Amino acid sequence: MKELGFRTYLSPEKQGPIITSFHYLEHPKFDYQDFYERLRARDIVIYSGKVSNARCFRVGNIGRIFAADIEGLLSAMERTLREMGVRT
Amino acid sequence: MIFLIRMAVKNTFRKARRSLITAVTVLVGVTMIIVAWAFLDGLDNSVIRGQIRSDSGHFRIATKGYFAVEEIDELGPLLEDWTPLKEAMKAESEPKLLPRLSFTGELSDGRHGLTARGIGIEPDAYFKAFDLPFSSELKADALKDGVTPLWLGAGLAEPFGVKPGDTLTVLARTRYGNYTADEYTIAGIIQSQNAVIDSMTFFIPLRKAQELLDTGTAVTEVVGYLSRASLTEELPERMGAVLGTHNLEMQTWQQRAAPTLKLNAVRRKLLSVLGGVILLVAATGIANTMVMSCFERIREIGTMRALGFQIEHVVFLFLMEALVIGFLGATVGSIIGSTVIYNLRDGIDICYSSANKCLEGVPGMALVIARRESLERTEGWARSLSLDLRAQWADLETKGEFRYTPPIQVLLAMSAAIDELEIEGGVEARGERYRSNYRILTQG
């Protein structure tokens, strides 16, 4: 996520390994709704909002999720951001 | 009137430092009384809890005369056959009955010996009913056939330097007075909240105890558990006829705890006297402050009188001022006292969690970890007939069943989730996977 440009909502020393909130990308072509729908079309659902006063989404690490799933998520995000024109 | 009260409050803070010092004496007194009182209440509770939960249950039944001699004799008058009791109690609200054979025995490792209280029990039912946590124990399959298990308090295990798997010999006298001995394998070491258990009690299977002491099917007493502690009060009366015909007597937890509770009642009286003295000192302090104020304000009082103040008004003014100081001290003292008590209470009363987070089960089930007394206190609180945690818990304890249609699919999913957790390597391994997921996610 760091490589894709996403910043975590909490600083690393406050962050637990269960679920992580990320800020939206500050990029003119980044539209969260569009990002969400495109990921969804790739069978990946991220967790919208929940931190009411910040523009964030969440990614969970718990459940039957393994390293390969996380890596799959990251590459899907990267391809999505390319499609959207956020990444070149 | 309002004018006078306002004036009194203002007067209180004319010599703010002096008023505050006086208020602090009240504050310290009130705080001390509250904390000491709560401490005694806690002492009472732990005595009762310790006895009910780890030693003598809600009531005990034995042959008449047993309770009077149980601490002197090696074996008191025995209860030859307790099955009629079982039958008679069926009509009651299903108390759990646990037979015990208590005796005095000597534990020996061949070199040293220690006299201790031995109790023959039906281990499965007994350890399920009582709160006797093991600090270490043998795995169920580690106990070979033909050896007899023995569970002992940590305080007894320590001087021998034994651990589960070691053997100890028990020396005792049979009911006919002959010496007898047998060898036992330590299956568990008990570390409970009850000093009597930890420092001087060991348990062996009832059948083995009966063989050792040659008592046939006889036991010394039957310990009973009810679903609610308060039910014990009426029990002796209702059971009177049954007990009479079988020449039995009953001892309830109230009777057994009486000496300790009486001691605490004396402590409480002492505390009341002490508290009275403290408050008297505080009151004297306030009076002293007021007298000083009066002397300082003689001219002021004269002016007020000349302006038409009546004597009652002046007196009222000073009384109000004293009241403000007292009230201030008492309020802050109560707050501090309650805060201290609140922080001294240990830990969490009730904690619940869903089955569908890190356990990876399906939603629809909650896991509850509660202090027994906190849970018991919620009796009748539920506003729903079926969603009543306390009632459900009581039924699972006594009948082992769900009160209404059990959520079979959810339970099976839960069971599968627990299997998966074990296969993965427990909480540690799962936590490590989550941490690794997290590292890949944030750094990738």
Short mmCIF file of C-alpha atoms in Angstrom, two decimals:
data_model
loop_
_atom_site.label_atom_id
_atom_site.label_comp_id
_atom_site.label_asym_id
_atom_site.label_seq_id
_atom_site.Cartn_x
_atom_site.Cartn_y
_atom_site.Cartn_z
CA MET A 1 0.00 0.00 0.00
CA LYS A 2 2.92 2.25 0.81
CA GLU A 3 4.24 1.70 -2.70
CA LEU A 4 0.80 2.51 -4.15
CA GLY A 5 0.83 5.78 -2.25
CA PHE A 6 -1.74 5.00 0.44
CA ARG A 7 -1.07 6.41 3.92
CA THR A 8 -2.43 4.66 7.01
CA TYR A 9 -4.86 6.60 9.18
CA LEU A 10 -2.99 5.61 12.37
CA SER A 11 0.71 5.89 12.97
CA PRO A 12 2.49 2.50 13.00
CA GLU A 13 2.96 2.46 16.81
CA LYS A 14 -0.80 2.88 17.32
CA GLN A 15 -1.79 0.48 14.56
CA GLY A 16 -2.88 -3.09 15.35
CA PRO A 17 -2.61 -5.96 12.87
CA ILE A 18 -6.35 -6.75 12.72
CA ILE A 19 -7.76 -4.11 10.41
CA THR A 20 -6.11 -1.09 8.81
CA SER A 21 -7.63 2.25 7.74
CA PHE A 22 -6.11 4.04 4.75
CA HIS A 23 -6.60 7.63 3.59
CA TYR A 24 -7.99 8.22 0.12
CA LEU A 25 -5.34 9.15 -2.43
CA GLU A 26 -4.90 12.87 -2.93
CA HIS A 27 -4.99 12.70 -6.71
CA PRO A 28 -7.38 14.50 -9.09
CA LYS A 29 -8.24 11.25 -10.86
CA PHE A 30 -8.87 9.28 -7.65
CA ASP A 31 -12.59 8.84 -7.06
CA TYR A 32 -13.32 6.46 -4.17
CA GLN A 33 -16.69 5.23 -5.45
CA ASP A 34 -15.13 4.40 -8.81
CA PHE A 35 -12.15 2.68 -7.11
CA TYR A 36 -14.52 0.62 -4.96
CA GLU A 37 -16.69 -0.48 -7.90
CA ARG A 38 -13.69 -1.44 -10.05
CA LEU A 39 -12.19 -3.52 -7.23
CA ARG A 40 -15.57 -5.10 -6.71
CA ALA A 41 -15.68 -6.12 -10.36
CA ARG A 42 -12.43 -7.97 -9.59
CA ASP A 43 -14.18 -9.83 -6.73
CA ILE A 44 -12.54 -7.77 -4.03
CA VAL A 45 -14.63 -5.83 -1.54
CA ILE A 46 -12.96 -3.28 0.70
CA TYR A 47 -14.58 -1.81 3.76
CA SER A 48 -15.85 1.73 3.25
CA GLY A 49 -15.76 4.52 5.80
CA LYS A 50 -16.43 3.87 9.47
CA VAL A 51 -13.98 6.54 10.60
CA SER A 52 -16.64 9.21 10.38
CA ASN A 53 -14.51 12.35 10.23
CA ALA A 54 -11.86 11.19 7.78
CA ARG A 55 -11.89 10.17 4.15
CA CYS A 56 -10.83 6.57 4.70
CA PHE A 57 -11.46 2.98 3.75
CA ARG A 58 -10.47 -0.13 5.64
CA VAL A 59 -8.79 -3.43 4.83
CA GLY A 60 -9.11 -6.39 7.18
CA ASN A 61 -6.42 -9.01 7.73
CA ILE A 62 -8.45 -11.51 9.77
CA GLY A 63 -10.47 -14.47 8.58
CA ARG A 64 -9.31 -17.09 6.12
CA ILE A 65 -6.97 -14.69 4.39
CA PHE A 66 -3.39 -15.67 3.61
CA ALA A 67 -0.31 -13.97 2.18
CA ALA A 68 -1.38 -14.85 -1.38
CA ASP A 69 -4.75 -13.11 -0.88
CA ILE A 70 -3.07 -9.95 0.33
CA GLU A 71 -0.66 -10.01 -2.61
CA GLY A 72 -3.63 -10.56 -4.95
CA LEU A 73 -5.36 -7.57 -3.41
CA LEU A 74 -2.31 -5.38 -3.88
CA SER A 75 -1.85 -6.28 -7.54
CA ALA A 76 -5.60 -5.80 -8.19
CA MET A 77 -5.37 -2.37 -6.59
CA GLU A 78 -2.37 -1.49 -8.68
CA ARG A 79 -4.10 -2.51 -11.93
CA THR A 80 -7.23 -0.61 -10.88
CA LEU A 81 -5.25 2.55 -10.20
CA ARG A 82 -3.62 2.24 -13.62
CA GLU A 83 -7.03 1.86 -15.29
CA MET A 84 -8.21 4.96 -13.47
CA GLY A 85 -5.18 6.84 -14.64
CA VAL A 86 -3.94 7.49 -11.13
CA ARG A 87 -0.78 5.50 -11.75
CA THR A 88 1.12 5.59 -14.96
CA MET B 1 -33.66 33.25 52.75
CA ILE B 2 -31.89 32.82 49.43
CA PHE B 3 -30.05 36.02 50.22
CA LEU B 4 -28.84 34.55 53.53
CA ILE B 5 -27.67 31.32 51.91
CA ARG B 6 -25.80 33.23 49.24
CA MET B 7 -24.17 35.36 51.87
CA ALA B 8 -23.18 32.26 53.86
CA VAL B 9 -21.50 30.73 50.82
CA LYS B 10 -19.62 33.96 50.22
CA ASN B 11 -18.60 34.09 53.88
CA THR B 12 -17.23 30.55 53.65
CA PHE B 13 -14.67 31.64 51.10
CA ARG B 14 -13.66 34.84 52.86
CA LYS B 15 -11.04 32.79 54.66
CA ALA B 16 -10.78 30.26 51.89
CA ARG B 17 -7.65 28.55 53.17
CA ARG B 18 -9.03 27.98 56.63
CA SER B 19 -12.35 26.69 55.28
CA LEU B 20 -10.57 24.35 52.91
CA ILE B 21 -8.39 22.88 55.66
CA THR B 22 -11.50 22.21 57.73
CA ALA B 23 -13.22 20.65 54.73
CA VAL B 24 -10.19 18.43 54.14
CA THR B 25 -10.46 16.92 57.64
CA VAL B 26 -14.06 15.97 56.82
CA LEU B 27 -12.94 14.67 53.44
CA VAL B 28 -10.23 12.41 54.88
CA GLY B 29 -12.63 11.02 57.49
CA VAL B 30 -15.35 10.24 54.96
CA THR B 31 -12.90 8.67 52.49
CA MET B 32 -11.43 6.43 55.18
CA ILE B 33 -14.82 5.25 56.39
CA ILE B 34 -16.01 4.43 52.87
CA VAL B 35 -12.87 2.53 51.90
CA ALA B 36 -12.71 0.56 55.15
CA TRP B 37 -16.37 -0.35 54.88
CA ALA B 38 -15.98 -1.58 51.31
CA PHE B 39 -12.94 -3.57 52.36
CA LEU B 40 -14.99 -5.43 54.97
CA ASP B 41 -17.74 -6.10 52.46
CA GLY B 42 -15.16 -7.53 50.09
CA LEU B 43 -13.78 -9.71 52.87
CA ASP B 44 -17.26 -11.09 53.56
CA ASN B 45 -17.81 -11.80 49.90
CA SER B 46 -14.52 -13.58 49.41
CA VAL B 47 -15.10 -15.76 52.48
CA ILE B 48 -18.51 -16.79 51.24
CA ARG B 49 -17.36 -17.23 47.67
CA GLY B 50 -14.30 -19.21 48.72
CA GLN B 51 -16.37 -21.59 50.78
CA ILE B 52 -19.24 -22.09 48.37
CA ARG B 53 -17.18 -22.20 45.23
CA SER B 54 -14.25 -24.28 46.32
CA ASP B 55 -15.11 -26.23 49.42
CA SER B 56 -18.52 -26.83 50.91
CA GLY B 57 -21.08 -25.82 48.28
CA HIS B 58 -24.42 -24.31 49.23
CA PHE B 59 -25.18 -27.00 51.78
CA ARG B 60 -23.85 -30.22 53.21
CA ILE B 61 -25.77 -33.19 54.52
CA ALA B 62 -24.31 -35.79 56.87
CA THR B 63 -25.33 -38.23 59.57
CA LYS B 64 -26.47 -36.51 62.75
CA GLY B 65 -23.51 -35.56 64.91
CA TYR B 66 -20.98 -35.49 62.08
CA PHE B 67 -20.54 -31.73 61.85
CA ALA B 68 -19.79 -31.48 65.57
CA VAL B 69 -16.86 -33.91 65.39
CA GLU B 70 -15.64 -33.65 61.79
CA GLU B 71 -12.62 -31.59 62.70
CA ILE B 72 -11.58 -33.76 65.65
CA ASP B 73 -12.23 -37.35 64.53
CA GLU B 74 -10.34 -39.04 61.77
CA LEU B 75 -13.64 -40.32 60.44
CA GLY B 76 -16.89 -39.09 61.94
CA PRO B 77 -20.17 -40.99 61.91
CA LEU B 78 -20.61 -42.23 58.34
CA LEU B 79 -23.52 -41.86 55.98
CA GLU B 80 -23.93 -45.50 54.95
CA ASP B 81 -26.18 -45.05 51.96
CA TRP B 82 -26.97 -41.74 50.41
CA THR B 83 -29.19 -42.97 47.57
CA PRO B 84 -32.47 -42.26 49.45
CA LEU B 85 -31.28 -38.68 49.71
CA LYS B 86 -30.79 -38.55 45.98
CA GLU B 87 -34.36 -39.73 45.49
CA ALA B 88 -35.77 -37.29 48.02
CA MET B 89 -33.94 -34.34 46.52
CA LYS B 90 -35.26 -35.04 43.04
CA ALA B 91 -38.38 -33.07 43.88
CA GLU B 92 -36.26 -30.06 44.77
CA SER B 93 -35.18 -27.64 42.10
CA GLU B 94 -32.58 -30.05 40.87
CA PRO B 95 -29.67 -29.45 43.18
CA LYS B 96 -26.43 -31.05 42.23
CA LEU B 97 -25.40 -33.59 44.88
CA LEU B 98 -21.79 -34.63 45.26
CA PRO B 99 -20.80 -37.35 47.74
CA ARG B 100 -17.53 -36.96 49.62
CA LEU B 101 -15.51 -39.11 51.98
CA SER B 102 -13.36 -36.81 54.11
CA PHE B 103 -10.61 -38.25 56.25
CA THR B 104 -7.33 -37.37 57.88
CA GLY B 105 -4.38 -38.88 56.09
CA GLU B 106 -0.65 -38.59 55.97
CA LEU B 107 1.00 -37.86 52.64
CA SER B 108 4.46 -39.35 52.34
CA ASP B 109 7.19 -39.52 49.71
CA GLY B 110 9.12 -42.17 51.67
CA ARG B 111 11.28 -39.72 53.56
CA HIS B 112 8.94 -37.03 54.82
CA GLY B 113 5.33 -37.08 55.88
CA LEU B 114 2.66 -34.38 56.15
CA THR B 115 -0.73 -34.71 57.77
CA ALA B 116 -3.46 -33.41 55.51
CA ARG B 117 -7.17 -33.52 54.82
CA GLY B 118 -8.03 -36.17 52.26
CA ILE B 119 -11.30 -36.11 50.35
CA GLY B 120 -12.68 -38.90 48.22
CA ILE B 121 -14.69 -37.48 45.32
CA GLU B 122 -16.22 -38.37 41.99
CA PRO B 123 -13.56 -36.40 40.09
CA ASP B 124 -15.37 -35.55 36.84
CA ALA B 125 -18.50 -34.16 38.44
CA TYR B 126 -16.62 -32.62 41.33
CA PHE B 127 -14.05 -30.64 39.38
CA LYS B 128 -16.79 -29.49 37.05
CA ALA B 129 -18.95 -28.21 39.89
CA PHE B 130 -16.23 -26.58 41.97
CA ASP B 131 -13.86 -23.78 41.19
CA LEU B 132 -10.58 -25.65 41.72
CA PRO B 133 -8.21 -24.56 38.98
CA PHE B 134 -5.09 -26.62 38.37
CA SER B 135 -1.77 -24.85 38.14
CA SER B 136 -0.44 -27.94 36.41
CA GLU B 137 -1.96 -31.28 35.50
CA LEU B 138 -1.36 -34.51 33.61
CA LYS B 139 -3.02 -34.91 30.24
CA ALA B 140 -6.02 -37.21 30.47
CA ASP B 141 -4.34 -39.98 28.44
CA ALA B 142 -1.06 -39.71 30.35
CA LEU B 143 -2.59 -41.53 33.31
CA LYS B 144 -1.79 -45.20 32.83
CA ASP B 145 -4.29 -47.93 33.64
CA GLY B 146 -3.98 -49.34 37.09
CA VAL B 147 -2.60 -46.24 38.76
CA THR B 148 -4.77 -44.09 40.99
CA PRO B 149 -4.83 -40.32 40.49
CA LEU B 150 -4.41 -37.84 43.31
CA TRP B 151 -4.94 -34.09 43.14
CA LEU B 152 -3.36 -31.89 45.79
CA GLY B 153 -3.14 -28.26 46.83
CA ALA B 154 -0.09 -26.29 45.70
CA GLY B 155 0.90 -25.67 49.31
CA LEU B 156 1.09 -29.43 49.92
CA ALA B 157 2.96 -30.16 46.70
CA GLU B 158 5.63 -27.58 47.40
CA PRO B 159 7.34 -29.11 50.48
CA PHE B 160 7.55 -32.48 48.68
CA GLY B 161 8.83 -30.82 45.52
CA VAL B 162 6.51 -33.02 43.47
CA LYS B 163 4.95 -32.40 40.08
CA PRO B 164 2.22 -34.17 38.10
CA GLY B 165 3.32 -37.70 37.22
CA ASP B 166 5.21 -38.25 40.51
CA THR B 167 3.91 -40.65 43.11
CA LEU B 168 3.00 -40.16 46.76
CA THR B 169 1.83 -42.60 49.43
CA VAL B 170 -1.24 -41.92 51.54
CA LEU B 171 -1.29 -43.36 55.06
CA ALA B 172 -4.60 -43.43 56.90
CA ARG B 173 -6.69 -45.47 59.31
CA THR B 174 -9.67 -47.49 58.17
CA ARG B 175 -13.03 -47.04 59.84
CA TYR B 176 -12.14 -50.00 62.05
CA GLY B 177 -8.91 -48.32 63.19
CA ASN B 178 -6.38 -50.37 61.21
CA TYR B 179 -3.51 -48.65 59.48
CA THR B 180 -3.63 -48.65 55.72
CA ALA B 181 -1.64 -47.20 52.86
CA ASP B 182 -1.77 -46.93 49.10
CA GLU B 183 0.24 -45.33 46.34
CA TYR B 184 -1.09 -42.56 44.13
CA THR B 185 0.07 -40.74 41.01
CA ILE B 186 -0.26 -36.97 41.11
CA ALA B 187 -2.67 -35.97 38.37
CA GLY B 188 -2.99 -32.28 39.15
CA ILE B 189 -1.86 -29.50 41.45
CA ILE B 190 -4.59 -27.16 42.63
CA GLN B 191 -4.10 -23.44 43.02
CA SER B 192 -7.42 -22.04 44.21
CA GLN B 193 -8.48 -18.93 46.11
CA ASN B 194 -9.11 -21.00 49.21
CA ALA B 195 -6.20 -21.32 51.65
CA VAL B 196 -7.60 -24.46 53.30
CA ILE B 197 -7.68 -26.25 49.96
CA ASP B 198 -4.30 -25.06 48.78
CA SER B 199 -2.38 -25.67 51.98
CA MET B 200 -3.85 -28.86 53.41
CA THR B 201 -6.21 -30.74 51.12
CA PHE B 202 -5.79 -33.57 48.65
CA PHE B 203 -8.39 -35.40 46.57
CA ILE B 204 -8.58 -39.03 45.44
CA PRO B 205 -11.38 -40.88 43.60
CA LEU B 206 -14.24 -41.75 45.93
CA ARG B 207 -14.15 -45.48 45.15
CA LYS B 208 -10.45 -45.64 46.01
CA ALA B 209 -11.02 -43.73 49.22
CA GLN B 210 -13.78 -46.13 50.18
CA GLU B 211 -11.44 -49.07 49.54
CA LEU B 212 -8.62 -47.43 51.46
CA LEU B 213 -10.74 -46.72 54.52
CA ASP B 214 -12.79 -49.88 54.21
CA THR B 215 -16.08 -48.00 54.29
CA GLY B 216 -17.96 -49.98 51.64
CA THR B 217 -20.38 -47.60 49.98
CA ALA B 218 -20.45 -45.17 52.89
CA VAL B 219 -19.47 -41.51 52.59
CA THR B 220 -19.00 -38.84 55.24
CA GLU B 221 -21.13 -36.17 53.68
CA VAL B 222 -22.99 -35.03 50.59
CA VAL B 223 -22.27 -31.55 49.26
CA GLY B 224 -25.08 -29.78 47.44
CA TYR B 225 -25.24 -27.09 44.84
CA LEU B 226 -28.29 -25.07 43.92
CA SER B 227 -28.84 -22.96 40.86
CA ARG B 228 -29.34 -19.95 43.12
CA ALA B 229 -27.66 -19.23 46.46
CA SER B 230 -30.82 -17.69 47.87
CA LEU B 231 -32.71 -20.98 47.56
CA THR B 232 -30.63 -22.36 50.42
CA GLU B 233 -32.54 -20.37 53.01
CA GLU B 234 -35.76 -22.36 52.81
CA LEU B 235 -34.09 -25.69 52.16
CA PRO B 236 -33.48 -26.98 55.73
CA GLU B 237 -37.13 -26.45 56.60
CA ARG B 238 -38.47 -28.14 53.49
CA MET B 239 -36.02 -31.01 53.84
CA GLY B 240 -36.71 -31.40 57.56
CA ALA B 241 -38.90 -34.51 57.24
CA VAL B 242 -36.53 -36.36 54.91
CA LEU B 243 -33.53 -35.54 57.04
CA GLY B 244 -35.39 -36.64 60.19
CA THR B 245 -36.38 -40.07 58.90
CA HIS B 246 -32.85 -40.85 57.78
CA ASN B 247 -31.22 -39.40 60.91
CA LEU B 248 -29.38 -36.79 58.93
CA GLU B 249 -28.48 -33.17 59.50
CA MET B 250 -27.90 -30.30 57.13
CA GLN B 251 -25.47 -27.43 57.28
CA THR B 252 -26.05 -24.48 54.95
CA TRP B 253 -23.37 -22.11 53.77
CA GLN B 254 -24.82 -19.40 55.98
CA GLN B 255 -24.28 -21.59 59.04
CA ARG B 256 -20.81 -22.59 57.97
CA ALA B 257 -19.73 -19.04 57.23
CA ALA B 258 -21.28 -17.75 60.48
CA PRO B 259 -18.05 -17.60 62.58
CA THR B 260 -16.21 -15.57 59.94
CA LEU B 261 -19.19 -13.38 59.25
CA LYS B 262 -19.60 -12.79 62.99
CA LEU B 263 -15.97 -11.73 63.22
CA ASN B 264 -16.53 -9.25 60.43
CA ALA B 265 -19.67 -7.98 62.16
CA VAL B 266 -17.49 -7.17 65.19
CA ARG B 267 -14.99 -5.45 62.92
CA ARG B 268 -17.83 -3.49 61.42
CA LYS B 269 -18.98 -2.33 64.87
CA LEU B 270 -15.45 -1.25 65.70
CA LEU B 271 -15.30 0.61 62.45
CA SER B 272 -18.57 2.39 63.23
CA VAL B 273 -17.15 3.61 66.55
CA LEU B 274 -13.92 4.68 64.88
CA GLY B 275 -15.87 6.38 62.10
CA GLY B 276 -17.97 8.17 64.72
CA VAL B 277 -14.82 9.44 66.42
CA ILE B 278 -13.36 10.62 63.10
CA LEU B 279 -16.55 12.48 62.24
CA LEU B 280 -16.67 13.96 65.76
CA VAL B 281 -13.13 15.30 65.28
CA ALA B 282 -14.14 16.73 61.93
CA ALA B 283 -17.27 18.29 63.43
CA THR B 284 -15.18 19.82 66.23
CA GLY B 285 -12.92 21.25 63.55
CA ILE B 286 -15.86 22.90 61.86
CA ALA B 287 -17.18 24.23 65.18
CA ASN B 288 -13.75 25.62 65.94
CA THR B 289 -13.61 27.40 62.60
CA MET B 290 -17.04 28.86 63.17
CA VAL B 291 -16.12 30.13 66.66
CA MET B 292 -13.07 31.85 65.17
CA SER B 293 -15.24 33.42 62.47
CA CYS B 294 -17.67 34.70 65.11
CA PHE B 295 -14.93 36.42 67.05
CA GLU B 296 -13.50 37.99 63.93
CA ARG B 297 -16.86 39.31 62.87
CA ILE B 298 -18.16 40.77 66.14
CA ARG B 299 -18.34 44.25 64.60
CA GLU B 300 -19.93 42.94 61.47
CA ILE B 301 -22.58 41.12 63.49
CA GLY B 302 -23.23 44.38 65.39
CA THR B 303 -23.72 46.22 62.10
CA MET B 304 -26.08 43.55 60.80
CA ARG B 305 -28.13 43.70 64.00
CA ALA B 306 -28.28 47.49 63.75
CA LEU B 307 -29.54 47.12 60.17
CA GLY B 308 -32.41 45.03 61.44
CA PHE B 309 -31.07 41.47 61.24
CA GLN B 310 -32.71 39.24 63.81
CA ILE B 311 -30.61 36.96 66.00
CA GLU B 312 -32.04 33.88 64.22
CA HIS B 313 -30.82 35.27 60.92
CA VAL B 314 -27.29 35.70 62.21
CA VAL B 315 -27.29 32.19 63.69
CA PHE B 316 -28.67 30.81 60.45
CA LEU B 317 -25.88 32.55 58.57
CA PHE B 318 -23.20 30.82 60.60
CA LEU B 319 -24.95 27.44 60.55
CA MET B 320 -25.19 27.65 56.77
CA GLU B 321 -21.51 28.44 56.55
CA ALA B 322 -20.70 25.34 58.64
CA LEU B 323 -22.99 23.28 56.45
CA VAL B 324 -21.25 24.45 53.29
CA ILE B 325 -17.85 23.37 54.68
CA GLY B 326 -19.22 20.01 55.87
CA PHE B 327 -21.03 19.36 52.62
CA LEU B 328 -17.99 20.22 50.55
CA GLY B 329 -15.77 17.85 52.54
CA ALA B 330 -18.32 15.01 52.55
CA THR B 331 -19.03 15.26 48.82
CA VAL B 332 -15.41 15.31 47.73
CA GLY B 333 -14.62 12.58 50.31
CA SER B 334 -17.40 10.35 48.90
CA ILE B 335 -16.15 10.90 45.39
CA ILE B 336 -12.54 10.08 46.31
CA GLY B 337 -13.63 7.07 48.39
CA SER B 338 -15.77 5.68 45.56
CA THR B 339 -12.98 6.23 43.07
CA VAL B 340 -10.54 4.36 45.27
CA ILE B 341 -12.95 1.44 45.67
CA TYR B 342 -13.73 1.46 41.97
CA ASN B 343 -10.07 1.21 41.10
CA LEU B 344 -9.34 -1.43 43.71
CA ARG B 345 -11.98 -3.80 42.41
CA ASP B 346 -10.23 -6.33 40.32
CA GLY B 347 -10.64 -6.47 36.62
CA ILE B 348 -13.50 -7.29 34.34
CA ASP B 349 -16.92 -8.56 35.42
CA ILE B 350 -18.38 -9.61 32.12
CA CYS B 351 -16.72 -9.76 28.74
CA TYR B 352 -18.33 -10.95 25.55
CA SER B 353 -17.12 -11.47 22.05
CA SER B 354 -18.50 -12.58 18.75
CA ALA B 355 -17.55 -15.88 17.17
CA ASN B 356 -16.89 -14.44 13.75
CA LYS B 357 -13.76 -12.33 14.22
CA CYS B 358 -10.40 -13.92 14.93
CA LEU B 359 -12.05 -17.23 15.82
CA GLU B 360 -13.18 -17.34 12.19
CA GLY B 361 -16.53 -18.90 13.04
CA VAL B 362 -19.86 -17.82 11.59
CA PRO B 363 -21.85 -14.93 13.08
CA GLY B 364 -24.80 -15.80 15.29
CA MET B 365 -23.10 -16.73 18.50
CA ALA B 366 -21.43 -14.75 21.27
CA LEU B 367 -18.88 -15.98 23.73
CA VAL B 368 -19.34 -14.65 27.25
CA ILE B 369 -16.77 -14.79 30.01
CA ALA B 370 -18.29 -13.60 33.27
CA ARG B 371 -17.64 -13.65 36.92
CA ARG B 372 -20.12 -16.09 38.36
CA GLU B 373 -21.50 -13.65 40.92
CA SER B 374 -21.83 -10.87 38.36
CA LEU B 375 -23.81 -13.20 36.15
CA GLU B 376 -25.92 -14.53 39.01
CA ARG B 377 -26.82 -10.99 40.00
CA THR B 378 -28.53 -10.42 36.65
CA GLU B 379 -31.35 -12.80 37.51
CA GLY B 380 -34.64 -11.38 36.28
CA TRP B 381 -33.00 -8.48 34.45
CA ALA B 382 -33.53 -9.80 30.96
CA ARG B 383 -36.50 -8.19 29.26
CA SER B 384 -36.71 -11.01 26.78
CA LEU B 385 -37.94 -14.48 27.57
CA SER B 386 -35.46 -16.35 25.41
CA LEU B 387 -32.49 -13.94 25.31
CA ASP B 388 -31.74 -14.40 29.00
CA LEU B 389 -28.08 -15.18 29.52
CA ARG B 390 -28.37 -16.04 33.19
CA ALA B 391 -31.30 -18.39 32.70
CA GLN B 392 -29.57 -20.02 29.74
CA TRP B 393 -26.38 -20.49 31.72
CA ALA B 394 -28.28 -21.99 34.68
CA ASP B 395 -30.04 -24.45 32.37
CA LEU B 396 -26.80 -25.47 30.67
CA GLU B 397 -25.30 -26.04 34.13
CA THR B 398 -28.15 -28.12 35.51
CA LYS B 399 -29.74 -29.75 32.45
CA GLY B 400 -27.00 -29.35 29.89
CA GLU B 401 -29.50 -28.12 27.34
CA PHE B 402 -30.48 -25.00 25.47
CA ARG B 403 -33.74 -23.57 26.73
CA TYR B 404 -35.14 -23.14 23.24
CA THR B 405 -34.24 -24.46 19.80
CA PRO B 406 -30.46 -24.75 19.80
CA PRO B 407 -28.59 -23.04 16.93
CA ILE B 408 -27.14 -26.34 15.70
CA GLN B 409 -25.57 -25.05 12.47
CA VAL B 410 -23.87 -22.19 14.27
CA LEU B 411 -22.62 -24.51 17.00
CA LEU B 412 -21.20 -26.96 14.46
CA ALA B 413 -19.55 -24.10 12.59
CA MET B 414 -18.07 -22.92 15.87
CA SER B 415 -16.76 -26.38 16.60
CA ALA B 416 -15.20 -26.56 13.14
CA ALA B 417 -13.67 -23.10 13.65
CA ILE B 418 -12.06 -24.24 16.90
CA ASP B 419 -10.67 -27.33 15.13
CA GLU B 420 -9.20 -25.08 12.45
CA LEU B 421 -7.64 -22.85 15.07
CA GLU B 422 -5.97 -25.87 16.66
CA ILE B 423 -4.76 -27.19 13.31
CA GLU B 424 -3.28 -23.80 12.50
CA GLY B 425 -1.29 -23.90 15.73
CA GLY B 426 -3.45 -21.97 18.19
CA VAL B 427 -3.77 -18.30 18.94
CA GLU B 428 -0.04 -17.66 18.55
CA ALA B 429 0.16 -19.00 15.00
CA ARG B 430 -3.01 -17.27 13.95
CA GLY B 431 -1.83 -13.96 15.38
CA GLU B 432 1.41 -14.39 13.46
CA ARG B 433 -0.51 -14.90 10.21
CA TYR B 434 -2.50 -11.71 10.84
CA ARG B 435 0.69 -9.81 11.60
CA SER B 436 2.28 -11.14 8.44
CA ASN B 437 -0.85 -10.17 6.44
CA TYR B 438 -0.58 -6.73 7.95
CA ARG B 439 3.12 -6.39 7.07
CA ILE B 440 2.53 -7.44 3.46
CA LEU B 441 -0.47 -5.13 3.18
CA THR B 442 1.17 -1.98 4.50
CA GLN B 443 4.67 -2.47 3.11
CA GLY B 444 3.69 -4.01 -0.24
#
